[in-house]
PDB file of C-alpha atoms and ligand atoms in Angstrom:
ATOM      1  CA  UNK A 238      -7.869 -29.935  95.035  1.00 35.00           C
ATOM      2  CA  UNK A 239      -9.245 -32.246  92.528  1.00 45.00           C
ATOM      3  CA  UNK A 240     -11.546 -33.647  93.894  1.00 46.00           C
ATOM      4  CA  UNK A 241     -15.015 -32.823  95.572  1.00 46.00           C
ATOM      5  CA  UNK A 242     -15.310 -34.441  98.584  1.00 42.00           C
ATOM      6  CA  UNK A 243     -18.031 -32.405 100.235  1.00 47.00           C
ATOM      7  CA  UNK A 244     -21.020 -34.094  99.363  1.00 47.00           C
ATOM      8  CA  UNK A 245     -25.223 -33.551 100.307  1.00 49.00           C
ATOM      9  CA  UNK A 246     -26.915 -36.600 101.319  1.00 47.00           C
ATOM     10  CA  UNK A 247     -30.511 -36.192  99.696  1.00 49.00           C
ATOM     11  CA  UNK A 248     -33.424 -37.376 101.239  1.00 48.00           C
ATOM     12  CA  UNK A 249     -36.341 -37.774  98.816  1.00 48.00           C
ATOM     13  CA  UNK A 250     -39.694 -37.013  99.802  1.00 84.00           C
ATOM     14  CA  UNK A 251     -42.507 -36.181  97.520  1.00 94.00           C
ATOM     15  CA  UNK A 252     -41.242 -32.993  95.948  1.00 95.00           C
ATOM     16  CA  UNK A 253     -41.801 -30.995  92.448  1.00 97.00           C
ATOM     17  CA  UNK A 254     -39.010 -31.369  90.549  1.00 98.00           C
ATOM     18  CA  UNK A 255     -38.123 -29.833  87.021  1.00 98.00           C
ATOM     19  CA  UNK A 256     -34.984 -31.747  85.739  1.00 98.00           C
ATOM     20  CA  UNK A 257     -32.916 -30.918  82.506  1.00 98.00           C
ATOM     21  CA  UNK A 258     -31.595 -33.646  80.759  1.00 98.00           C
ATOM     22  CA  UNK A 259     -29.105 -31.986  78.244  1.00 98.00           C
ATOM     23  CA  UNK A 260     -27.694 -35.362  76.395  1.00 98.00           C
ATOM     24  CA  UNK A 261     -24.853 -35.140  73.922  1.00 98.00           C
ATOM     25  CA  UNK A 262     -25.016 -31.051  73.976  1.00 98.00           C
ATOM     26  CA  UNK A 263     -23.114 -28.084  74.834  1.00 98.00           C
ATOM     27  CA  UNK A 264     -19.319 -27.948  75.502  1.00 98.00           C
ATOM     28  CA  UNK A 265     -17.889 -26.930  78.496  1.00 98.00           C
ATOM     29  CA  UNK A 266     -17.995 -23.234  78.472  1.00 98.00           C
ATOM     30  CA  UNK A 267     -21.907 -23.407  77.329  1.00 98.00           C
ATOM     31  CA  UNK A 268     -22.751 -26.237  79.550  1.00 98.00           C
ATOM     32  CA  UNK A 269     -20.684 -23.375  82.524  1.00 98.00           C
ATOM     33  CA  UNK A 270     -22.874 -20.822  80.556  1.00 98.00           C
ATOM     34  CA  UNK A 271     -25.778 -22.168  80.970  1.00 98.00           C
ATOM     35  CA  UNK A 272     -25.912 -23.675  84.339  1.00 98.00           C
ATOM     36  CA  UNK A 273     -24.791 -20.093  85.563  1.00 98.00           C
ATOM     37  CA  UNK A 274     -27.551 -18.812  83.805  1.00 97.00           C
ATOM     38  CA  UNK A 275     -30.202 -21.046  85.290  1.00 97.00           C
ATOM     39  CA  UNK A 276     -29.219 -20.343  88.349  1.00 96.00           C
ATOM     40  CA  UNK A 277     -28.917 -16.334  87.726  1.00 95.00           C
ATOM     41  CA  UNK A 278     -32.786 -16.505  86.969  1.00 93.00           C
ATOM     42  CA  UNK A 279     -33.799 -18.145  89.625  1.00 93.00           C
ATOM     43  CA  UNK A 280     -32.041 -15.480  92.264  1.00 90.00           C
ATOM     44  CA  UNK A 281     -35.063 -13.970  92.391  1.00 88.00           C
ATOM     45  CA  UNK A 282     -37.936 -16.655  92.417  1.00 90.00           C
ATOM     46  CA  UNK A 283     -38.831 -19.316  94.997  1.00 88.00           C
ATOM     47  CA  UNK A 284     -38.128 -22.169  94.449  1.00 84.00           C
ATOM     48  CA  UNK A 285     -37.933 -23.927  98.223  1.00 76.00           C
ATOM     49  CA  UNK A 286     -40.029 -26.563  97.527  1.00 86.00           C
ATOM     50  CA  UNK A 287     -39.136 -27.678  94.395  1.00 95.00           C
ATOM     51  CA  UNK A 288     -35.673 -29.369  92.950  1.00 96.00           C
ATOM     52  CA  UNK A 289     -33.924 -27.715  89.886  1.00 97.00           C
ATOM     53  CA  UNK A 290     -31.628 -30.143  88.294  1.00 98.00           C
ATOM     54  CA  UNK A 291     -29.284 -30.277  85.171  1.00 98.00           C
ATOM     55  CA  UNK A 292     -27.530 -32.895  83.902  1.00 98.00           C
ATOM     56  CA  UNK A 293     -24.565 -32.045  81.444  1.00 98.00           C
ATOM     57  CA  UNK A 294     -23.164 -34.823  79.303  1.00 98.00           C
ATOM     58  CA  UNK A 295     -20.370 -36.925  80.947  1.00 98.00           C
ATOM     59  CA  UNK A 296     -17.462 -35.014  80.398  1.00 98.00           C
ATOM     60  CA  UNK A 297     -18.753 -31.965  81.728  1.00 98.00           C
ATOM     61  CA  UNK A 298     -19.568 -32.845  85.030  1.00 98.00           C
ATOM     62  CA  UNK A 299     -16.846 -32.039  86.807  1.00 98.00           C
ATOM     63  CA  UNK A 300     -15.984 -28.525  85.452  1.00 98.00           C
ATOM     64  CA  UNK A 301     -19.667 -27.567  86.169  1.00 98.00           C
ATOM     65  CA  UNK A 302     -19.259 -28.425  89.532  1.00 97.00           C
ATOM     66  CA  UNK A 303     -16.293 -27.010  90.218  1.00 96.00           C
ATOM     67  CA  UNK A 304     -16.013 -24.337  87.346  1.00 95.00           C
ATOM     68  CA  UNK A 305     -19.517 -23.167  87.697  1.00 93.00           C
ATOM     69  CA  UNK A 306     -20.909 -20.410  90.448  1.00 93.00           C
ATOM     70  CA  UNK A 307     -24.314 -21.690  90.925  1.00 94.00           C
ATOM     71  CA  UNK A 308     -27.086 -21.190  93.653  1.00 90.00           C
ATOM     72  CA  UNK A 309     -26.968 -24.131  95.610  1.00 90.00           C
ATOM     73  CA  UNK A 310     -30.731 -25.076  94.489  1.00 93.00           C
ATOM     74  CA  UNK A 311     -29.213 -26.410  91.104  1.00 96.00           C
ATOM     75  CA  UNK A 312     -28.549 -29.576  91.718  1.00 97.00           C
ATOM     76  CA  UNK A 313     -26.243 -31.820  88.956  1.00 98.00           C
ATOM     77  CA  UNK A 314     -26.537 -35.223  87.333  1.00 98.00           C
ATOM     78  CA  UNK A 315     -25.184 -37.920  85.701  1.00 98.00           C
ATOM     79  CA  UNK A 316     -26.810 -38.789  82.443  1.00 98.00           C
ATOM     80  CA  UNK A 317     -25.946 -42.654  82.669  1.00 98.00           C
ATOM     81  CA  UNK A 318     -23.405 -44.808  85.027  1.00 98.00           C
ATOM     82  CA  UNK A 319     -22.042 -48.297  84.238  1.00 98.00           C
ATOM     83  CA  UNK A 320     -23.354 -51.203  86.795  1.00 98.00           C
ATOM     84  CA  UNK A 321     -19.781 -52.535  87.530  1.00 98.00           C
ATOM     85  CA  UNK A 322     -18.121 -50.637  90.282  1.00 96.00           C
ATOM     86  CA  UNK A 323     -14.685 -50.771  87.465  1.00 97.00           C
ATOM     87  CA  UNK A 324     -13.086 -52.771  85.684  1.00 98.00           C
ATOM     88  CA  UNK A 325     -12.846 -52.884  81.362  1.00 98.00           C
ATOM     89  CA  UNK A 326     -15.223 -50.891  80.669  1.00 98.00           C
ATOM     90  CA  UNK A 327     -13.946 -48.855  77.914  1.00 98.00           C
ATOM     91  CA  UNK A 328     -16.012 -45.665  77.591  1.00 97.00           C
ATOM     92  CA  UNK A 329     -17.798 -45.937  80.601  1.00 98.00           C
ATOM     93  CA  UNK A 330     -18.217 -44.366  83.880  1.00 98.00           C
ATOM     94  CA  UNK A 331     -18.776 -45.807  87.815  1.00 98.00           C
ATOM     95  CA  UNK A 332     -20.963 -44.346  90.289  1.00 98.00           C
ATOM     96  CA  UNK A 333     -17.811 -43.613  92.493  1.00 98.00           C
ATOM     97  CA  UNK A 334     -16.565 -41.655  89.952  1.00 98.00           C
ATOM     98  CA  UNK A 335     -19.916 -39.614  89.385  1.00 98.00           C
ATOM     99  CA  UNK A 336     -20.100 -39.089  93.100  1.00 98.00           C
ATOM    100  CA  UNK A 337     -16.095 -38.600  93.498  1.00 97.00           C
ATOM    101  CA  UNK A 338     -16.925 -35.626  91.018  1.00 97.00           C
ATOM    102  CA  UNK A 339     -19.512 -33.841  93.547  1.00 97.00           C
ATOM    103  CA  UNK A 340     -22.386 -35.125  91.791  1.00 98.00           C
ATOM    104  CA  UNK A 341     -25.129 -36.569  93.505  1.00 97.00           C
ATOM    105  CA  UNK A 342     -27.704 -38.031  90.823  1.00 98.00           C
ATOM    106  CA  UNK A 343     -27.928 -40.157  87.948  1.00 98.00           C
ATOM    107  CA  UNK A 344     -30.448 -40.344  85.298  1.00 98.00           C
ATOM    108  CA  UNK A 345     -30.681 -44.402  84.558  1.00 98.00           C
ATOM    109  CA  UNK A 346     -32.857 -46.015  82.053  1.00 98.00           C
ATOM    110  CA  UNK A 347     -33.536 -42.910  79.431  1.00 98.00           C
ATOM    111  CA  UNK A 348     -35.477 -44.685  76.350  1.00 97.00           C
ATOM    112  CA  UNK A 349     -32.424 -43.108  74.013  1.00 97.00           C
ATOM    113  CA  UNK A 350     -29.780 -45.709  75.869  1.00 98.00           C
ATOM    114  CA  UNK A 351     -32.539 -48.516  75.981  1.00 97.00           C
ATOM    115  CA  UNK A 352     -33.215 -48.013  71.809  1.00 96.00           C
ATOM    116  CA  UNK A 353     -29.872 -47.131  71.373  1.00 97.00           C
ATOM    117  CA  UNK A 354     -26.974 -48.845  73.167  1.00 97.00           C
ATOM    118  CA  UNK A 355     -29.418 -51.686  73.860  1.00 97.00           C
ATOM    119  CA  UNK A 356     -29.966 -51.126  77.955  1.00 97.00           C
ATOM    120  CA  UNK A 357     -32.274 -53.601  79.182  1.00 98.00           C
ATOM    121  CA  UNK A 358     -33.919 -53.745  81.689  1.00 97.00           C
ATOM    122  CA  UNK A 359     -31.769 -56.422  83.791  1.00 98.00           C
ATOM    123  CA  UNK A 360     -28.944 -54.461  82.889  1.00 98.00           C
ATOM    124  CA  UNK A 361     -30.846 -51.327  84.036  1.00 98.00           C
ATOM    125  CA  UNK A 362     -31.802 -53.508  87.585  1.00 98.00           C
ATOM    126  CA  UNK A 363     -28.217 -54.021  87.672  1.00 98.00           C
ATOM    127  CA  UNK A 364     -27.446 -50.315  87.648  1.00 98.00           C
ATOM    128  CA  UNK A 365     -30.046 -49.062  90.040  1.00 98.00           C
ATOM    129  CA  UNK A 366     -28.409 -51.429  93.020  1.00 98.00           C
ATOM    130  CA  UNK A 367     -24.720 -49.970  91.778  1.00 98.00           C
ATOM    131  CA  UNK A 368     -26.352 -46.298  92.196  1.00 98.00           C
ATOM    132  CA  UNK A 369     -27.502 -46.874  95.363  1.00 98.00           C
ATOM    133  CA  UNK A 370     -24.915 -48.913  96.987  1.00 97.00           C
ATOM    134  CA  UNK A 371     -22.965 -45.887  96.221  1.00 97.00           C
ATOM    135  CA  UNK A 372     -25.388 -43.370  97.752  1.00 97.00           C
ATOM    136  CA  UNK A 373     -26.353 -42.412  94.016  1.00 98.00           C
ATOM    137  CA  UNK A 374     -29.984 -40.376  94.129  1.00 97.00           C
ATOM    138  CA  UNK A 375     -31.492 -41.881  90.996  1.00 98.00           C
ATOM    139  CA  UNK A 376     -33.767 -40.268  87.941  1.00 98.00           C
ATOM    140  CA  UNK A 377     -35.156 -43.833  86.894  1.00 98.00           C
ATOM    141  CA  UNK A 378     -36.997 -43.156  83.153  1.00 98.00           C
ATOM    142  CA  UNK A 379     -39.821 -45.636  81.187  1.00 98.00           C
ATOM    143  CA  UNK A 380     -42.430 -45.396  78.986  1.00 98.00           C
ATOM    144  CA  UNK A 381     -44.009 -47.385  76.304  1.00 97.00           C
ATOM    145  CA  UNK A 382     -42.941 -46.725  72.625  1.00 96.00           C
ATOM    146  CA  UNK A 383     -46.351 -45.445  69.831  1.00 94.00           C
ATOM    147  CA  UNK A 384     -47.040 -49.209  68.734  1.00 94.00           C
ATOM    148  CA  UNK A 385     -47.629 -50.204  72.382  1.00 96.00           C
ATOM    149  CA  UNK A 386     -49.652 -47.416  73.625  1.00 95.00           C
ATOM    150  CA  UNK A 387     -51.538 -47.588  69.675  1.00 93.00           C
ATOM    151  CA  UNK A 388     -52.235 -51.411  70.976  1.00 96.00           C
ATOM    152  CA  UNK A 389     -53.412 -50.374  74.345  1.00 96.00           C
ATOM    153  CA  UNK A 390     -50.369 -52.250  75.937  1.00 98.00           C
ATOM    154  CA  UNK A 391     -49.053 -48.934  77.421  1.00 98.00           C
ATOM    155  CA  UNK A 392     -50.232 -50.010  80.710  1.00 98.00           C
ATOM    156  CA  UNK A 393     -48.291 -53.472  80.158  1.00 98.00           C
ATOM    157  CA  UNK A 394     -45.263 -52.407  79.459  1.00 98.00           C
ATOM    158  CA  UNK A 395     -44.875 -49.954  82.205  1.00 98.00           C
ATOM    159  CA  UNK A 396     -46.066 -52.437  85.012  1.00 98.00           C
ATOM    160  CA  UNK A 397     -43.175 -55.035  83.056  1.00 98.00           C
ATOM    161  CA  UNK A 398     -40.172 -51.708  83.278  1.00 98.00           C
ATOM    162  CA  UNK A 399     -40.943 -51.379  86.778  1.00 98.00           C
ATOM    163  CA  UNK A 400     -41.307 -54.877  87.939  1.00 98.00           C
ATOM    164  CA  UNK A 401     -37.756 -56.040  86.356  1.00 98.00           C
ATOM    165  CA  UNK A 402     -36.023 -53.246  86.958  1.00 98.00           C
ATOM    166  CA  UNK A 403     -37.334 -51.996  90.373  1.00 98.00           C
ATOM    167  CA  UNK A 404     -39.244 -54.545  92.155  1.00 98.00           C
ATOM    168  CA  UNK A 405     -35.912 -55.878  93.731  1.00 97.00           C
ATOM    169  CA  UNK A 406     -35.568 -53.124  95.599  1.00 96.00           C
ATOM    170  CA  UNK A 407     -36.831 -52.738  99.561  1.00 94.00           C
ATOM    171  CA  UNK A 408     -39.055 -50.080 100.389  1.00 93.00           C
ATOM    172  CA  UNK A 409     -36.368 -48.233 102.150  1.00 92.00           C
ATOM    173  CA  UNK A 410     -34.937 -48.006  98.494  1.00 95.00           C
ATOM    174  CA  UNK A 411     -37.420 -45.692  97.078  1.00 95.00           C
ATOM    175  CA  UNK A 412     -36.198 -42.786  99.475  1.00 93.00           C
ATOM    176  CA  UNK A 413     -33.633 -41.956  96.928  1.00 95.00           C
ATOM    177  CA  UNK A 414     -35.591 -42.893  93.323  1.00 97.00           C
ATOM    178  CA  UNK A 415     -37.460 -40.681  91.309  1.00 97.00           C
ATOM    179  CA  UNK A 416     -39.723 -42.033  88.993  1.00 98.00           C
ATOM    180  CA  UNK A 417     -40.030 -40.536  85.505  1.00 98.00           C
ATOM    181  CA  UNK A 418     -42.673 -41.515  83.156  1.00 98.00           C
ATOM    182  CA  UNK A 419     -41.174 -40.631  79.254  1.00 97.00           C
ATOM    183  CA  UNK A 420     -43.354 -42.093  76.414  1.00 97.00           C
ATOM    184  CA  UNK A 421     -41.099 -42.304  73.845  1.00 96.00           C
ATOM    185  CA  UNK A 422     -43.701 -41.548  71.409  1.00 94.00           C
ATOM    186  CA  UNK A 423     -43.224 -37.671  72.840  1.00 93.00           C
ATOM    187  CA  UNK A 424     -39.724 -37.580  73.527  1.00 92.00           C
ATOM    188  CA  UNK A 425     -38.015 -35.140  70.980  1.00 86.00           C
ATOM    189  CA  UNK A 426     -41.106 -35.383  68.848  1.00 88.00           C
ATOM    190  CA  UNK A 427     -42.669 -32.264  69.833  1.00 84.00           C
ATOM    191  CA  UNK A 428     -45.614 -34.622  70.222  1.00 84.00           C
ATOM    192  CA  UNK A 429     -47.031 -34.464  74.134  1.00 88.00           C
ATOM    193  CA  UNK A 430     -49.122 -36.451  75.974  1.00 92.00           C
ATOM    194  CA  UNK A 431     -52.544 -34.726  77.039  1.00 95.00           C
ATOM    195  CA  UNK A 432     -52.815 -33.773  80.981  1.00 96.00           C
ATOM    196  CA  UNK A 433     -55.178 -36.442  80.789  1.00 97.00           C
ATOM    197  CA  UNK A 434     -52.798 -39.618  79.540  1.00 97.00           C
ATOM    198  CA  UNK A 435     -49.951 -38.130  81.770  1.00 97.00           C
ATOM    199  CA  UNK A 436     -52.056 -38.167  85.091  1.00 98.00           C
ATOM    200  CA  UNK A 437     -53.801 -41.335  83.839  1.00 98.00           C
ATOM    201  CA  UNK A 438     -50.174 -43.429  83.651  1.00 98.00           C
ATOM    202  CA  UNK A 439     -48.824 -41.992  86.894  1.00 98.00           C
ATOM    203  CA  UNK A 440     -52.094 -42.633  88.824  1.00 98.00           C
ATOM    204  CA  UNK A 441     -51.181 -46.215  87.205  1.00 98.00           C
ATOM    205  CA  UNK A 442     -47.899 -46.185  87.920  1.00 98.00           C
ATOM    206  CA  UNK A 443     -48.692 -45.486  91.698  1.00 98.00           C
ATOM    207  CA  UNK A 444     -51.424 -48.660  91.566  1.00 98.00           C
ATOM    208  CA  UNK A 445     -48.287 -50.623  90.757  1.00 98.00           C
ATOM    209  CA  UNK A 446     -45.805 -49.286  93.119  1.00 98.00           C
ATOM    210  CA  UNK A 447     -48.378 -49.464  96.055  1.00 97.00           C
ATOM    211  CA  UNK A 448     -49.110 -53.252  95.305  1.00 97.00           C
ATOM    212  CA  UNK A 449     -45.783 -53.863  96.063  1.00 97.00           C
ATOM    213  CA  UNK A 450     -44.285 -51.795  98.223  1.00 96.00           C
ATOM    214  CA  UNK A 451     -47.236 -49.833 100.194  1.00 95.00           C
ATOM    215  CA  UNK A 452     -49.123 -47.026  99.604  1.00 95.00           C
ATOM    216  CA  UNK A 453     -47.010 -44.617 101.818  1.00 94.00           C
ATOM    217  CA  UNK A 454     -44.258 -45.139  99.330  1.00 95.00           C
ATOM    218  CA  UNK A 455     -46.359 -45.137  96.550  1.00 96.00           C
ATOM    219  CA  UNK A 456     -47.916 -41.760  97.562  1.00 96.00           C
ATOM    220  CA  UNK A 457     -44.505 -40.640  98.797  1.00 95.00           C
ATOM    221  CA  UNK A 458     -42.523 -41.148  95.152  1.00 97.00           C
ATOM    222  CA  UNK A 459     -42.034 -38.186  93.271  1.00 97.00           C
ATOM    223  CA  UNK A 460     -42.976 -38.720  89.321  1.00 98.00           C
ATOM    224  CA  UNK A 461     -42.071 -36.707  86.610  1.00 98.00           C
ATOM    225  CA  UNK A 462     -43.524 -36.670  83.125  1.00 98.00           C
ATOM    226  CA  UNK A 463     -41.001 -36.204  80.303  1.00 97.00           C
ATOM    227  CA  UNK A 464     -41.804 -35.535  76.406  1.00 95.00           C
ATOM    228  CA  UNK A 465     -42.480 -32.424  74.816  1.00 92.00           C
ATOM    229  CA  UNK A 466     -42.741 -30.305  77.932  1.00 96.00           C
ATOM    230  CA  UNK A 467     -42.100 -26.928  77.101  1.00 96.00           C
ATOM    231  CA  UNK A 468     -43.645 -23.488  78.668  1.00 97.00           C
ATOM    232  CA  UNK A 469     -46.810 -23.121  76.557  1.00 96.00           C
ATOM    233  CA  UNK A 470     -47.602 -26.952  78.020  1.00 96.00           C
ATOM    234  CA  UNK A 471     -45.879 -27.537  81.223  1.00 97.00           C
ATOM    235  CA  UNK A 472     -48.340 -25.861  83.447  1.00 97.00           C
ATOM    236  CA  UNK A 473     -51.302 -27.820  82.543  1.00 97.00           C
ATOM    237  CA  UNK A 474     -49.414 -30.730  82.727  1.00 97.00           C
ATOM    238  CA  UNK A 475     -47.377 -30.075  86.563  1.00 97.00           C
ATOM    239  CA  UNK A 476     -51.266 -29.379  87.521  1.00 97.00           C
ATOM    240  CA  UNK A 477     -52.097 -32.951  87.535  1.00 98.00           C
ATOM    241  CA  UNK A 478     -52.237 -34.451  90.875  1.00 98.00           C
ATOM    242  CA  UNK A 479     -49.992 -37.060  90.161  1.00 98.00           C
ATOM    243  CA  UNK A 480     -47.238 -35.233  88.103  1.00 98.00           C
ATOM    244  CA  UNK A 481     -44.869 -33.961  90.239  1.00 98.00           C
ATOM    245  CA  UNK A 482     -42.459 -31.860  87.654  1.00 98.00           C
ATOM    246  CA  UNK A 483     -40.743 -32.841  84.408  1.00 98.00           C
ATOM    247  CA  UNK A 484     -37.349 -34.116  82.782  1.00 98.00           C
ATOM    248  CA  UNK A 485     -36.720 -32.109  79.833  1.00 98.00           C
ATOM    249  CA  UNK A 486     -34.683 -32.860  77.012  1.00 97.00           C
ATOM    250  CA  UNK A 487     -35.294 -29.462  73.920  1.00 96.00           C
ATOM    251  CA  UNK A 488     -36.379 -26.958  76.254  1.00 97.00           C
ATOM    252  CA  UNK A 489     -33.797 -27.676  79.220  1.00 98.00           C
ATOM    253  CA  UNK A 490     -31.083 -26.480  76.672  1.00 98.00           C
ATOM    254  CA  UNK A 491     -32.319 -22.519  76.734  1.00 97.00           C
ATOM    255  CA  UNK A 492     -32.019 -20.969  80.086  1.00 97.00           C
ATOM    256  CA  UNK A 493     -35.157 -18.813  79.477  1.00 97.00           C
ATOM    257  CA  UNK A 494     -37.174 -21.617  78.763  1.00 97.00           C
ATOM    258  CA  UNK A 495     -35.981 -23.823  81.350  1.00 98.00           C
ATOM    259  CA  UNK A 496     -36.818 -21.285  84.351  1.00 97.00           C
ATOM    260  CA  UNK A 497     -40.099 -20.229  82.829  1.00 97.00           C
ATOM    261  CA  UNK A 498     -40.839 -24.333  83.479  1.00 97.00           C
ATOM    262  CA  UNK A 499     -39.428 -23.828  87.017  1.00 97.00           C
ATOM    263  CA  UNK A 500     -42.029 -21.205  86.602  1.00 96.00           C
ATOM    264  CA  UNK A 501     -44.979 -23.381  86.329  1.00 96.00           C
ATOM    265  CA  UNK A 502     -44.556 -25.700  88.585  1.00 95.00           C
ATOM    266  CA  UNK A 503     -44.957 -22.865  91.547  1.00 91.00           C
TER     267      UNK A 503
HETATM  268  C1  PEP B  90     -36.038 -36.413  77.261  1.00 86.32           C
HETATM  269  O1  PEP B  90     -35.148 -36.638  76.461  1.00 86.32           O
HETATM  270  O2  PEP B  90     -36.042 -36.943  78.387  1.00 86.32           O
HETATM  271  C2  PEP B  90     -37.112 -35.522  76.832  1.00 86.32           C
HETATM  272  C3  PEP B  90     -38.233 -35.488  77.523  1.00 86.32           C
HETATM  273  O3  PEP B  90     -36.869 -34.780  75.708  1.00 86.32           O
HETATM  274  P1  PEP B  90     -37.840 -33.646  75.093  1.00 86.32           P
HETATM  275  O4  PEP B  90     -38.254 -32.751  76.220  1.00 86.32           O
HETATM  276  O5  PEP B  90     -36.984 -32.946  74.089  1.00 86.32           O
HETATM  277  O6  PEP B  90     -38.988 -34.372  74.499  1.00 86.32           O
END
């Protein structure tokens, strides 16, 4: 069989989550490698409330999930999706082809395809309704680059991400959107924001999604913190009340590292 037609419908609740983002790393036999590793090392811990997901680059999605023997806690994603359901797209990928691949998320909106292959945030609109037409859980990332937070606009600019690229959504929407909160100031940088400035922007961030869609969903929405997280931070940070996990980018890439964050979040 080529394909993976079996597929788990997710329904997402407030929940911890610690998410890997591995970009444009790892071939196939160490992205195999280290998903089975992962998922080795967390046998033994548990992990019931809390979501453990990896998401290999593109080409490796499919021979993870079908290559792969991993502990059905480790969950895989997409990194990025095109908004067209197919067509000329040279290059890119749909969401039926993510999903038709057994994979159930996609990461949308990372600040690396905003800077870098110019993602806006109408195109990024565009993509959330694709992903969830298509039944596509979705990692949705923002944050405010150094100048903005350094001119006290952080706050700005993350009400403006959400508003044009999630306010057309209905509040049944957010059942299958996770929010994650990467200033791109600490993304790769090794630079972190404090405990403080994370649970500062997310209590924000839940202001905003309350004003327009209710505070049930607002206190529902899972919301990650991404930059720097590693395992000599992560457990201050996951203790704020309004961090609910992390997506990782340096430390997802080491299996030891990535489980001792799955660690801190119990
Ligand atoms: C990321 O790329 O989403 C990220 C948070 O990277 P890092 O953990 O390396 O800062």
């Amino acid at each position: 069989m080529y394909f993976c037609t079996e597929q788990k419908t997710t329904t997402i609740m407030r929940t911890k989550i610690v998410a890997g983002n591995w970009k444009m790393n790892l071939d196939v036999t160490a992205s195999i490698e280290l998903a089975e590793s992962i998922s080795k090392e967390i046998t033994s811990l548990k992990t019931e409330n809390t979501r453990i997901v990896v998401a290999p680059t593109a080409i490796n999605l499919y021979p993870v999930t079908t290559h792969a023997d991993l502990d059905n806690r480790v969950e895989i994603a997409a990194q990025n999706m095109h908004q067209a359901t197919n067509g000329a797209f040279t290059g890119e990928i749909s969401a039926e082809m993510i999903k038709n691949v057994g994979v159930q998320t996609v990461i949308l909106g990372h600040s690396e395809r905003r800077t870098y292959f110019n993602e806006t945030d109408k195109a990024l609109a565009e993509k959330v309704t694709t992903a969830l037409k298509n039944e596509l859980d979705v990692i949705f990332c923002f944050g405010e680059v150094l100048e903005e937070r350094q001119s006290n606009n952080h706050f700005k600019v993350v009400e403006s991400q959400l508003q044009n690229a999630l306010f057309h959504l209905e509040e049944k929407d957010w059942k299958t959107i996770v929010l994650a909160y990467e200033p791109v100031w600490a993304i790769g940088t090794g630079e972190t924001a404090s405990p403080e400035q994370a649970q500062e922007m997310h209590a924000f961030i839940r202001t905003v999604i309350e004003k327009k869609f209710g505070k049930t969903t607002a206190q529902q929405i899972s919301i990650l913190y991404g930059g720097s997280v590693k395992p000599s931070n992560a457990k201050e940070i996951f203790s704020q009340p309004d961090v609910d996990g992390g997506l990782i980018g340096g430390a997802a890439l080491n299996a030891v590292d990535f489980v001792a964050l799955i660690k801190a979040i119990q």
